[in-house]
Coordinates of C-alpha atoms and ligand atoms in Angstrom, one line a residue:
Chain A
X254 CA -18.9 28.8 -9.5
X255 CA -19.7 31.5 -11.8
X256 CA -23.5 31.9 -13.0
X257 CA -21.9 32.4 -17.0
X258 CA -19.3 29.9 -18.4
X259 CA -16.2 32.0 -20.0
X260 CA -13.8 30.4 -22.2
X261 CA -11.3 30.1 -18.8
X262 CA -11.4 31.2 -15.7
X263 CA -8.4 33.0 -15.6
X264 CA -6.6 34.1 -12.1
X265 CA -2.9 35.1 -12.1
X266 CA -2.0 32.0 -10.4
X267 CA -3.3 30.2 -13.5
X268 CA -1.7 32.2 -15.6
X269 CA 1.9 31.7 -13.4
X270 CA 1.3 27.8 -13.7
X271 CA 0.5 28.0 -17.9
X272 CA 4.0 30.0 -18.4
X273 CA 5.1 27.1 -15.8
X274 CA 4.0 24.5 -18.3
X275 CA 4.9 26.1 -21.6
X276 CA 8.3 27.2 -20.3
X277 CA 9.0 23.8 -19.2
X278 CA 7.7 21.9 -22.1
X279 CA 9.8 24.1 -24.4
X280 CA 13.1 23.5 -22.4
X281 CA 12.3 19.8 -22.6
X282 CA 11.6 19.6 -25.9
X283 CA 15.1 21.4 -26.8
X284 CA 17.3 19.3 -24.2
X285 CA 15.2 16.2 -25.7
X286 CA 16.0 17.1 -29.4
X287 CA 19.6 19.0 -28.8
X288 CA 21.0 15.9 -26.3
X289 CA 19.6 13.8 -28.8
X290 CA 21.7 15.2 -31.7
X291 CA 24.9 14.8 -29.6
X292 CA 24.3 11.5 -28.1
X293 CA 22.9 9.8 -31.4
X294 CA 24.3 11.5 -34.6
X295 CA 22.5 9.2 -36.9
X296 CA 19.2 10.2 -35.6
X297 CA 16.9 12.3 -37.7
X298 CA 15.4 15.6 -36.6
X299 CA 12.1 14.4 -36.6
X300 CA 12.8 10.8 -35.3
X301 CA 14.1 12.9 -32.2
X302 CA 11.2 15.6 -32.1
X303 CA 8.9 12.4 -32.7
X304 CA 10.6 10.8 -29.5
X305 CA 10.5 13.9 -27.7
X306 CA 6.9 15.3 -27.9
X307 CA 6.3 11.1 -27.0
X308 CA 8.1 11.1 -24.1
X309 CA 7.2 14.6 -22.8
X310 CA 3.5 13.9 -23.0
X311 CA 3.8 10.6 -21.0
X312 CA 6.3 12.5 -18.4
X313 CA 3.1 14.9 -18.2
X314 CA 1.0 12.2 -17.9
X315 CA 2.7 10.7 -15.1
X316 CA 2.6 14.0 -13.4
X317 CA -1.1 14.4 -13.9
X318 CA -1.7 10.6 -12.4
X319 CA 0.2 11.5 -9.1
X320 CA -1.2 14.8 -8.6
X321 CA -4.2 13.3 -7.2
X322 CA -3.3 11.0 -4.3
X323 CA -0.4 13.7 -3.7
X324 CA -3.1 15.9 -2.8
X325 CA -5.0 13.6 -0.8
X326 CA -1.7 12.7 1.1
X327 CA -0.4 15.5 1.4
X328 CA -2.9 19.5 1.4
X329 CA 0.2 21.4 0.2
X330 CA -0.1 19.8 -3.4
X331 CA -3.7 21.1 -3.6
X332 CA -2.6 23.9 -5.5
X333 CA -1.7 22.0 -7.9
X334 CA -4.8 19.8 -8.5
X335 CA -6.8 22.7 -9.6
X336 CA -4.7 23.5 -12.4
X337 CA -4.3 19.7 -13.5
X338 CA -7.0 20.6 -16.4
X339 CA -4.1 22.9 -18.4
X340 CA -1.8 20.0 -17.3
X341 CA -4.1 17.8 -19.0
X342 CA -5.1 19.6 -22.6
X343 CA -0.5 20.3 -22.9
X344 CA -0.7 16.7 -22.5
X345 CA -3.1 16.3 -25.3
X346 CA -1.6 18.5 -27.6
X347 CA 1.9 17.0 -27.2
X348 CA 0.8 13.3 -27.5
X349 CA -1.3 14.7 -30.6
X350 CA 1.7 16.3 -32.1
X351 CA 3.4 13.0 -31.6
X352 CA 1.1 10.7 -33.3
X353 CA 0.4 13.1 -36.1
X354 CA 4.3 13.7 -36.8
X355 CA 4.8 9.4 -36.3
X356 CA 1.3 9.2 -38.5
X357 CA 3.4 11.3 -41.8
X358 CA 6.4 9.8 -41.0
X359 CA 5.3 6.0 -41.1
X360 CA 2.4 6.0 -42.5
X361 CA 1.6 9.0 -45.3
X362 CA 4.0 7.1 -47.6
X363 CA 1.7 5.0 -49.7
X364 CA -1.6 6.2 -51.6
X365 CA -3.3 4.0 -48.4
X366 CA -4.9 6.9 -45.9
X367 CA -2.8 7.3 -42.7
X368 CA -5.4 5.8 -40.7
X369 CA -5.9 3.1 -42.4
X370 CA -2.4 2.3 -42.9
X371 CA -2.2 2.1 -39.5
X372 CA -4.4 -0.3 -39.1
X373 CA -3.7 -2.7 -42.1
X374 CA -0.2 -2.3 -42.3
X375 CA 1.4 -4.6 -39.6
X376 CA -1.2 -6.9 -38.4
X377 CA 1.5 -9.4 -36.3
X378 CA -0.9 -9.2 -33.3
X379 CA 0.6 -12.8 -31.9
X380 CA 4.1 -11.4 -31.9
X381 CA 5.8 -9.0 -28.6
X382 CA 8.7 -7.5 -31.0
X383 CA 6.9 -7.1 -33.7
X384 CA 3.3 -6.0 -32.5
X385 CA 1.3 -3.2 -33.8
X386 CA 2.0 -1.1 -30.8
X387 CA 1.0 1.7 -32.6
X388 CA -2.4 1.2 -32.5
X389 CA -2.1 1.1 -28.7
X390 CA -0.9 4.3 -29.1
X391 CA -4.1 6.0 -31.5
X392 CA -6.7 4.4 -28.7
X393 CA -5.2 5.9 -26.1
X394 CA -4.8 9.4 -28.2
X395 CA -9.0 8.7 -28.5
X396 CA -9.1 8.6 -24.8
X397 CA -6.8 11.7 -24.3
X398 CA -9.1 13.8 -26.7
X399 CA -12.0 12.9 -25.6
X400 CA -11.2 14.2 -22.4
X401 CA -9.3 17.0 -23.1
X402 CA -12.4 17.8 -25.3
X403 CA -14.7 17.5 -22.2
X404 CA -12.8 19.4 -19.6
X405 CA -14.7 22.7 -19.6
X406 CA -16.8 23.3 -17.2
X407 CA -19.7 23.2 -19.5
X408 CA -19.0 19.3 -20.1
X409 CA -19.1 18.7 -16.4
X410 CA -22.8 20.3 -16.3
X411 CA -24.3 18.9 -19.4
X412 CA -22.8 15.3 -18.9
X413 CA -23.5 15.2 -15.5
X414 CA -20.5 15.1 -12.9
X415 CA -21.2 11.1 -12.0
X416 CA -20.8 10.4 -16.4
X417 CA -18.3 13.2 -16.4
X418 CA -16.3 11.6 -13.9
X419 CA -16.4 8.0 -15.4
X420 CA -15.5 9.7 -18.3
X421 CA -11.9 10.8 -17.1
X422 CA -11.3 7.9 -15.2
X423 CA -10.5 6.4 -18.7
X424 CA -6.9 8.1 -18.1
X425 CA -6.3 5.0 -16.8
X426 CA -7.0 2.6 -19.3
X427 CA -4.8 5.6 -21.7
X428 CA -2.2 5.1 -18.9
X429 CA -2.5 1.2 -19.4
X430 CA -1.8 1.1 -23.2
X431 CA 0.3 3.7 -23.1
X432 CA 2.5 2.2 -20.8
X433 CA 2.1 -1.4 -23.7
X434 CA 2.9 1.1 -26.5
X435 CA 6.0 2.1 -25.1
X436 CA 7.0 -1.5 -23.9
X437 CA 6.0 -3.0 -27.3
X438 CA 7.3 -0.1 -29.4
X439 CA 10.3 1.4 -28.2
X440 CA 11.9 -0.7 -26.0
X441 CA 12.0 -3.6 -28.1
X442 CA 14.5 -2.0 -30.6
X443 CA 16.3 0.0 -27.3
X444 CA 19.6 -1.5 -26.3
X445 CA 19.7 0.7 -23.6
X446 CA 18.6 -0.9 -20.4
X447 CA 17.6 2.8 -19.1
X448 CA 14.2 3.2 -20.6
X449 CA 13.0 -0.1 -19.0
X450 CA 13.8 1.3 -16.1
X451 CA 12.1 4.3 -16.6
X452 CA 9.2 2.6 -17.2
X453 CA 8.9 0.9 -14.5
X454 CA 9.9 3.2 -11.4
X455 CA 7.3 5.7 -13.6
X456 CA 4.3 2.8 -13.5
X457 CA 5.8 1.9 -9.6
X458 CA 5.6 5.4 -8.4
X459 CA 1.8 5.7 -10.1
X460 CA 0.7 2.6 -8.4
X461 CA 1.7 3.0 -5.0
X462 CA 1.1 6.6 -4.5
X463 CA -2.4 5.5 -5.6
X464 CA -2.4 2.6 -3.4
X465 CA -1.4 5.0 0.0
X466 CA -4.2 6.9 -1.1
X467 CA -6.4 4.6 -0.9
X468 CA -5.5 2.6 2.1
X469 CA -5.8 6.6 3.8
X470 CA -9.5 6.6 2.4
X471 CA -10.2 3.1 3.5
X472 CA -9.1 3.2 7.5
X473 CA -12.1 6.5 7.4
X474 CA -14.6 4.3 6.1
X475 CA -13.6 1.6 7.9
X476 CA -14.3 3.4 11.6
X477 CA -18.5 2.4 12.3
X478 CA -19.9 5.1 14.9
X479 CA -21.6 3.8 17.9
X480 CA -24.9 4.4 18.0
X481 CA -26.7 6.8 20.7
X482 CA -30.6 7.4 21.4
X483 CA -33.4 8.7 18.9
X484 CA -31.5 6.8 15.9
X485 CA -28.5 9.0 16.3
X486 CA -24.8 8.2 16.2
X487 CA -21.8 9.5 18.0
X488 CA -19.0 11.2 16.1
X489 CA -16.9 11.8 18.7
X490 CA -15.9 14.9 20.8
X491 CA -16.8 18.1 19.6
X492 CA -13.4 19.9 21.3
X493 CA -11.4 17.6 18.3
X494 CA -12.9 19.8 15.7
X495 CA -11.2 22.6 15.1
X496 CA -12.9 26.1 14.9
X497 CA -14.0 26.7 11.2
X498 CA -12.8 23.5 10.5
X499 CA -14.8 19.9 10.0
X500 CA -14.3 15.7 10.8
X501 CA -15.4 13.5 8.0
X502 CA -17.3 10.6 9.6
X503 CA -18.0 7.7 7.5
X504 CA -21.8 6.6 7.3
X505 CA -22.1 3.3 6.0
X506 CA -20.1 4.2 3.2
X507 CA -21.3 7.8 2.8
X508 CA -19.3 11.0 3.7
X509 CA -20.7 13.3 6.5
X510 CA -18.5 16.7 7.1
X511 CA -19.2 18.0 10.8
X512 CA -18.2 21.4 10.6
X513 CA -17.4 23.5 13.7
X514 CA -17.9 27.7 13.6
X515 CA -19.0 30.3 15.9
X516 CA -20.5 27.8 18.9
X517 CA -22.0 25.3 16.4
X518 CA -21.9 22.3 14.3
X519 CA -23.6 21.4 11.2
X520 CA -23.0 18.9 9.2
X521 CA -23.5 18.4 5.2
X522 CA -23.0 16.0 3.0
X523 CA -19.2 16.1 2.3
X524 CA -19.6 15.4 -1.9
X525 CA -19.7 18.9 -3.3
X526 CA -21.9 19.4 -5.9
X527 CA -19.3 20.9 -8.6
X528 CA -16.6 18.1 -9.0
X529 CA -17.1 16.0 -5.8
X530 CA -14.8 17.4 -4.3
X531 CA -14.2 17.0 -0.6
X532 CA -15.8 19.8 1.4
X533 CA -14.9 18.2 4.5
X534 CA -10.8 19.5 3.5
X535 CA -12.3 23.0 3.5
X536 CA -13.2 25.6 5.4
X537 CA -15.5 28.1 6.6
X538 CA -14.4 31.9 4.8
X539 CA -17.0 34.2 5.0
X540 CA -19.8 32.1 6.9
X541 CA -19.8 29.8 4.2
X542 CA -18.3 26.1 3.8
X543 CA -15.4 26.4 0.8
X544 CA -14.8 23.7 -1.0
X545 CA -10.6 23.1 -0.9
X546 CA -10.7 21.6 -4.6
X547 CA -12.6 24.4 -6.7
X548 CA -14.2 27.3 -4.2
X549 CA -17.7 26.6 -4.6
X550 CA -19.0 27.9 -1.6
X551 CA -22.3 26.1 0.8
X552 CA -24.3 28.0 4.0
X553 CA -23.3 25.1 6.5
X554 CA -27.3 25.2 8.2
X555 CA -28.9 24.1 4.5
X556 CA -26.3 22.9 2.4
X557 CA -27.6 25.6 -0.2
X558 CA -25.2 28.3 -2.4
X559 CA -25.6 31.5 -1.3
X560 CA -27.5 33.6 -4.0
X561 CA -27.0 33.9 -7.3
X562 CA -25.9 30.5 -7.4
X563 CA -27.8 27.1 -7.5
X564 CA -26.0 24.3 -5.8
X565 CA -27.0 22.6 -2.9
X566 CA -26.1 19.4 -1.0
X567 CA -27.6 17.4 1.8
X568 CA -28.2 18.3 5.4
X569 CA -27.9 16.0 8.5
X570 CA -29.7 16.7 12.2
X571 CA -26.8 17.1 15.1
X572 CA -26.9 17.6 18.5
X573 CA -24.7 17.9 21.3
X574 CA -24.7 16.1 24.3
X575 CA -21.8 16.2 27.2
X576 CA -19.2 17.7 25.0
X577 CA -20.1 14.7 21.7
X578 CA -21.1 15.4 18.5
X579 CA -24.5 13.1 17.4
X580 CA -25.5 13.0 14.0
X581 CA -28.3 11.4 12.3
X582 CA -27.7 9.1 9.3
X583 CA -30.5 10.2 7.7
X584 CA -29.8 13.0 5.0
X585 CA -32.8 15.7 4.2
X586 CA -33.2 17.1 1.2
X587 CA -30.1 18.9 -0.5
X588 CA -30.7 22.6 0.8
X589 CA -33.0 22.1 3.8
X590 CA -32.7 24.3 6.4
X591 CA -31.3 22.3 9.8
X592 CA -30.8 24.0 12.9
X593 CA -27.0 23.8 14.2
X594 CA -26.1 22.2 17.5
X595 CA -25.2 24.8 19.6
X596 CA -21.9 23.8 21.3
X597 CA -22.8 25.7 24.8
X598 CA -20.6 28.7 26.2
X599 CA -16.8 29.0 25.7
X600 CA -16.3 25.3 27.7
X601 CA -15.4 23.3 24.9
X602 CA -12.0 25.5 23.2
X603 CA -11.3 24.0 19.7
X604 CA -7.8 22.4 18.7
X605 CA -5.8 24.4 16.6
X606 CA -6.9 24.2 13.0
X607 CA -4.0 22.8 10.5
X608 CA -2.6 24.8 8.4
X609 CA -4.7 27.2 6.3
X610 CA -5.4 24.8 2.4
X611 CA -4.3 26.3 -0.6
X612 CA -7.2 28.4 -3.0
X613 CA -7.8 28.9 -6.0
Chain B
X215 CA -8.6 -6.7 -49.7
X216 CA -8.8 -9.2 -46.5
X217 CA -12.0 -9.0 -44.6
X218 CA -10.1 -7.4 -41.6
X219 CA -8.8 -4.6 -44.0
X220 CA -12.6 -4.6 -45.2
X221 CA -13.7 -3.9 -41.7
X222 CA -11.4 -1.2 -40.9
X223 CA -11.9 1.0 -43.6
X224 CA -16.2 0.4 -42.7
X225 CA -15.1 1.2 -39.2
X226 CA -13.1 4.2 -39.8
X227 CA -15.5 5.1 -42.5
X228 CA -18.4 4.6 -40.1
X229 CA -16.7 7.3 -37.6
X230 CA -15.6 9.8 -40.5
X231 CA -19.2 9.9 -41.4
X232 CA -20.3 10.6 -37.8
X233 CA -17.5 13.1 -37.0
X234 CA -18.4 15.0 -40.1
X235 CA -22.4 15.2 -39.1
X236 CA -21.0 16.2 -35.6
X237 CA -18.7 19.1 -37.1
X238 CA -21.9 20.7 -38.8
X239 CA -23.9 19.9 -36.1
X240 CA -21.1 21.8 -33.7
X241 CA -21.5 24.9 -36.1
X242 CA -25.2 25.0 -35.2
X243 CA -25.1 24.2 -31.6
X244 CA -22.2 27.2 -31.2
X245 CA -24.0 29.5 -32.6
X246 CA -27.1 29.0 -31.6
X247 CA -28.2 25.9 -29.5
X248 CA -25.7 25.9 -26.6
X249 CA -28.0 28.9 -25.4
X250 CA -31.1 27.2 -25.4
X251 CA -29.6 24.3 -24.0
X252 CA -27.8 25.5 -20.7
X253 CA -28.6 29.0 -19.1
X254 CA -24.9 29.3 -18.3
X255 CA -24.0 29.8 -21.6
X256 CA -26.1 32.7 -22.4
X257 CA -24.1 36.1 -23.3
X258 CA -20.3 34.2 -23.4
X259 CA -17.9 35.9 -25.5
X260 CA -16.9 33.3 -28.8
X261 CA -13.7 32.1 -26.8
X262 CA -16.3 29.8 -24.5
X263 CA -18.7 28.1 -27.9
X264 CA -15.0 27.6 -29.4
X265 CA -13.8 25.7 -26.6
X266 CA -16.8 22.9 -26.4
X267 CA -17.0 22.4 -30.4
X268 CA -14.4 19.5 -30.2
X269 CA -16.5 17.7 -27.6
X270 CA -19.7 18.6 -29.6
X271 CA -18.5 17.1 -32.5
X272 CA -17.9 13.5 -30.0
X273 CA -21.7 14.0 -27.9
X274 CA -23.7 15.8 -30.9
X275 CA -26.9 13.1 -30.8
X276 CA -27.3 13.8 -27.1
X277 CA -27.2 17.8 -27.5
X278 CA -29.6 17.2 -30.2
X279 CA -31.9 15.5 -28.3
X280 CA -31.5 18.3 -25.4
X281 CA -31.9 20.8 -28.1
X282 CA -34.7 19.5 -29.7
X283 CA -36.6 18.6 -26.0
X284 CA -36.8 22.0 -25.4
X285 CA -34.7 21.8 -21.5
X286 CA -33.5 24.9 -20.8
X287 CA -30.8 23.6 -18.3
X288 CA -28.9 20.3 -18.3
X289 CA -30.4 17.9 -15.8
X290 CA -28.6 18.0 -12.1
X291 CA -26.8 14.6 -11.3
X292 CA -28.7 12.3 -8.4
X293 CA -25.6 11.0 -5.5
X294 CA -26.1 8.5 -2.9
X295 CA -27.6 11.3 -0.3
X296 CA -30.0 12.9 -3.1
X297 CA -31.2 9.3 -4.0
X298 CA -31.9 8.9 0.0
X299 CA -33.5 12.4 0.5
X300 CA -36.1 11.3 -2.5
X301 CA -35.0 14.7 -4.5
X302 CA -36.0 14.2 -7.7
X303 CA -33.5 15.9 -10.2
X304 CA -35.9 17.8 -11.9
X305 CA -37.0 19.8 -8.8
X306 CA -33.2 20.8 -7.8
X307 CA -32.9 23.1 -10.8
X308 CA -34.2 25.8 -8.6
Ligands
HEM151 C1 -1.8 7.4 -33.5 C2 -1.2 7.4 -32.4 C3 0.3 7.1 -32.2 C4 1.3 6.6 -33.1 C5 1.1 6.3 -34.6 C6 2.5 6.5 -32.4 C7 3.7 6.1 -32.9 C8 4.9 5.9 -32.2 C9 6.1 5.6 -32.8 C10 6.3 5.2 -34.3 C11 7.0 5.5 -31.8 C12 8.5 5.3 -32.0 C13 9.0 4.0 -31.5 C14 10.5 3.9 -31.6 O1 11.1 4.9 -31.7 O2 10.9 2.8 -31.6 C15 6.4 5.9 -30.6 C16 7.0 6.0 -29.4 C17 6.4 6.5 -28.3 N1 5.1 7.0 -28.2 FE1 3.7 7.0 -29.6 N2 2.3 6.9 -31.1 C18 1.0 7.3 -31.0 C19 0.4 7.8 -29.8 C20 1.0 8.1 -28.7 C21 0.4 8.7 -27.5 C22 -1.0 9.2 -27.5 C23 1.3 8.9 -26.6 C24 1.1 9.6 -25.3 C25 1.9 10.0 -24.4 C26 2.6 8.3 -27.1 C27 3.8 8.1 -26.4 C28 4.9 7.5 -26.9 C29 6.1 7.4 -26.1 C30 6.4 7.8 -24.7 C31 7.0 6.7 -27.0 C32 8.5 6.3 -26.6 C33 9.4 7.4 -27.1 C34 10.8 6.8 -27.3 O3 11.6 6.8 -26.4 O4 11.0 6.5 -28.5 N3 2.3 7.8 -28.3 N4 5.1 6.2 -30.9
FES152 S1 -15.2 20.1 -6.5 FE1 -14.9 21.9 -7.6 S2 -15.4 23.3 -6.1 FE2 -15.8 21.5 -5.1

């Protein structure tokens, strides 16, 4: 949450996961082409370098589509969400390389341009083996840059995070025709039964992680709080939260994060301002609410940034009455001051917290 | 040349045209507009204007119209709670 954009924000944890990706890229791309040379003798260079830089941006891509509801399952792969924006742009610039090598290689032949060609040179759209699957490919490519374009930081201010996040959740509509391009295009001339397969566990694995996810999303909103006097609900006991820690209660659809620290509870809107991230999944460092996703940082009694920065989210009225938590549903304005419930002497000892998220 | 053939190349031409008003445009906004545009990006080193360029060259008519309107920051997005709280976005700038 810096008050000046740089070009990145560098930390040496970014750096460690960059050499991660450009070591491992590399190595693939030489097993791809090398194993490709022995296996298939007949194959050209750059029908296997094609294939490879192909293959190793949809591996990537896979990897990108899981590292969300792993992280949601599962806090320990939260490291790994924040760097899924350099795991993105590699992506990018390996399907690019792809379709600009398959572009010269198919398609810079005649005195038609590339582009065009590719458009106007097979038109069988009624046919499975012989379908322009190509032109899944460039579509998706357009959905891949425009996103890769749009991941600074800068993009997610000026477009707004609600447009920004539409946005990117073209990835999977790329995934979609991506996952047609390879079905249509390769496999239909592949003999070998073992890249169906491929396919398949890779779009089975996508779908169900997705799928746990969300069923783990949808028992939270599920749960209705009873109500209690004055319009306020009960969360529950205040002893379940533990120290520093928050609950996410679901009202009527909307996110509350309760948050537990030094003999009080306040609770904010759990949508944080920078990427809507889930600031119910962090915790309190240094007297202010952490967002687990990115860092940005909230006072938990208004909601507000601390100075110099700007962002602030919504406040809810708590109290606490015999050892419960009550909240009301009504949300004051993002950075109003609210005074926290104070829990009452050492009575009420907090569980232990679980073990301490990952940070940036 | 079959009509679909005819409408591809208008298409493609259509897109060339507004990519190549977008890379001029980016030029411009790099230099000088993404200043006025977004006080975040005052005083960046040229790594950051470098980094947006390809994305100006995709949303240049609505940094344009920022530019020209004069905003000094990009407007803050309304969720479900601000939308409740009757926060206007204007007024969370501050
Ligand atoms: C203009 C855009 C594109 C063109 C012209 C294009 C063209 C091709 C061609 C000619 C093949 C070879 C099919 C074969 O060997 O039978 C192929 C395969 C493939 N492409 Fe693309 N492609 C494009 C975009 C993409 C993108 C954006 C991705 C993103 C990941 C991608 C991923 C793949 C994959 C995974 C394969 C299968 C590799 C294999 O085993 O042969 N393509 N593409
Ligand atoms: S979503 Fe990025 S810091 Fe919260």
């Amino acid at each position: 949450m810096s008050v000046q954009y740089a070009a990145i924000g560098w930390s040496p944890a970014k750096r460690g996961y960059d050499l991660a990706i450009v070591v491992g890229v590399a190595v693939y791309l030489v097993l791809f082409v090398g194993g490709g040379t022995l296996l298939r003798p007949n194959a050209t260079t750059e029908t296997l370098l094609i294939r490879g830089l192909g293959t190793g941006a949809f591996l990537l891509l896979h990897v990108i589509l899981c590292i969300g509801p792993l992280a949601r399952l599962d806090a320990r792969f939260l490291p790994l969400l924040y760097n899924r924006r350099h795991l993105g742009v590699s992506m990018f610039l390996l399907a690019l390389a792809h379709s600009v090598f398959s572009l010269i290689q198919f398609h810079a032949l005649g005195d038609v341009n590339p582009l065009v060609s590719l458009f106007v040179s097979n038109e069988r759209f009624g046919s499975i083996s012989q379908f322009p699957f190509q032109m899944l490919g460039f579509f998706a490519l357009v959905i891949l840059f425009v996103m890769a374009a749009t991941s600074h930081d800068f993009w997610l201010r000026n477009l707004t995070p609600m447009v920004w996040k539409r946005l990117h959740m073209l990835v999977y509509w790329a995934y979609a025709l991506l996952v047609a391009h390879v079905a249509l295009g390769a496999l239909q001339s592949e003999r070998n039964p073992v890249l169906a397969a491929l396919l398949a566990a890779g779009a089975a694995t996508v779908v169900t992680l997705h799928l746990l996810a969300a069923s783990k999303e949808a028992r939270l909103d599920g749960t209705r709080l009873a109500a209690s006097d004055a319009g306020f609900l009960d969360a529950g006991e205040v002893a379940t939260i533990p120290e520093k820690c928050a609950r996410v209660v679901s009202l009527g659809g909307e996110r509350i994060a309760l948050f537990r620290y030094d003999g009080k509870v306040s609770a904010v809107s759990n949508v944080c301002q920078h990427q809507n991230g889930p600031l119910g999944e962090g915790r309190i460092l240094g007297g202010c609410i952490t967002c687990p996703w990115h860092g940005y940082q909230y006072r938990p009694a208004d909601g507000a940034s601390p100075p110099p920065f700007h962002e602030k989210v919504s406040t809810f009225r708590t109290r606490i009455v015999g050892g419960r938590v009550l909240v009301h549903p009504t949300p004051l304005p993002p950075g109003t001051y609210c005074e926290p419930a104070k829990i009452g002497g050492a009575t009420v000892p907090a569980v232990e917290p679980p073990p301490k998220a990952g940070r940036e | 040349m079959t009509w679909y053939e005819e409408g591809i190349r208008v298409v493609l031409g259509s897109l060339g045209l507004y990519a190549a008003v977008g890379a001029v445009f980016a030029i411009a906004f790099c230099l000088q507009g993404v200043q006025r545009v977004d006080s975040q990006a005052v005083g960046t080193g040229w790594g950051f204007p470098l980094l947006i360029a390809p994305g100006v060259v995709v949303f240049w008519p609505l940094l344009l119209r920022r530019w020209m309107g004069g905003a000094s920051d990009p407007p803050l997005a309304a969720n479900p709670h601000r939308g409740v709280s009757g926060i206007q976005d204007r007024e969370m700038q501050r």
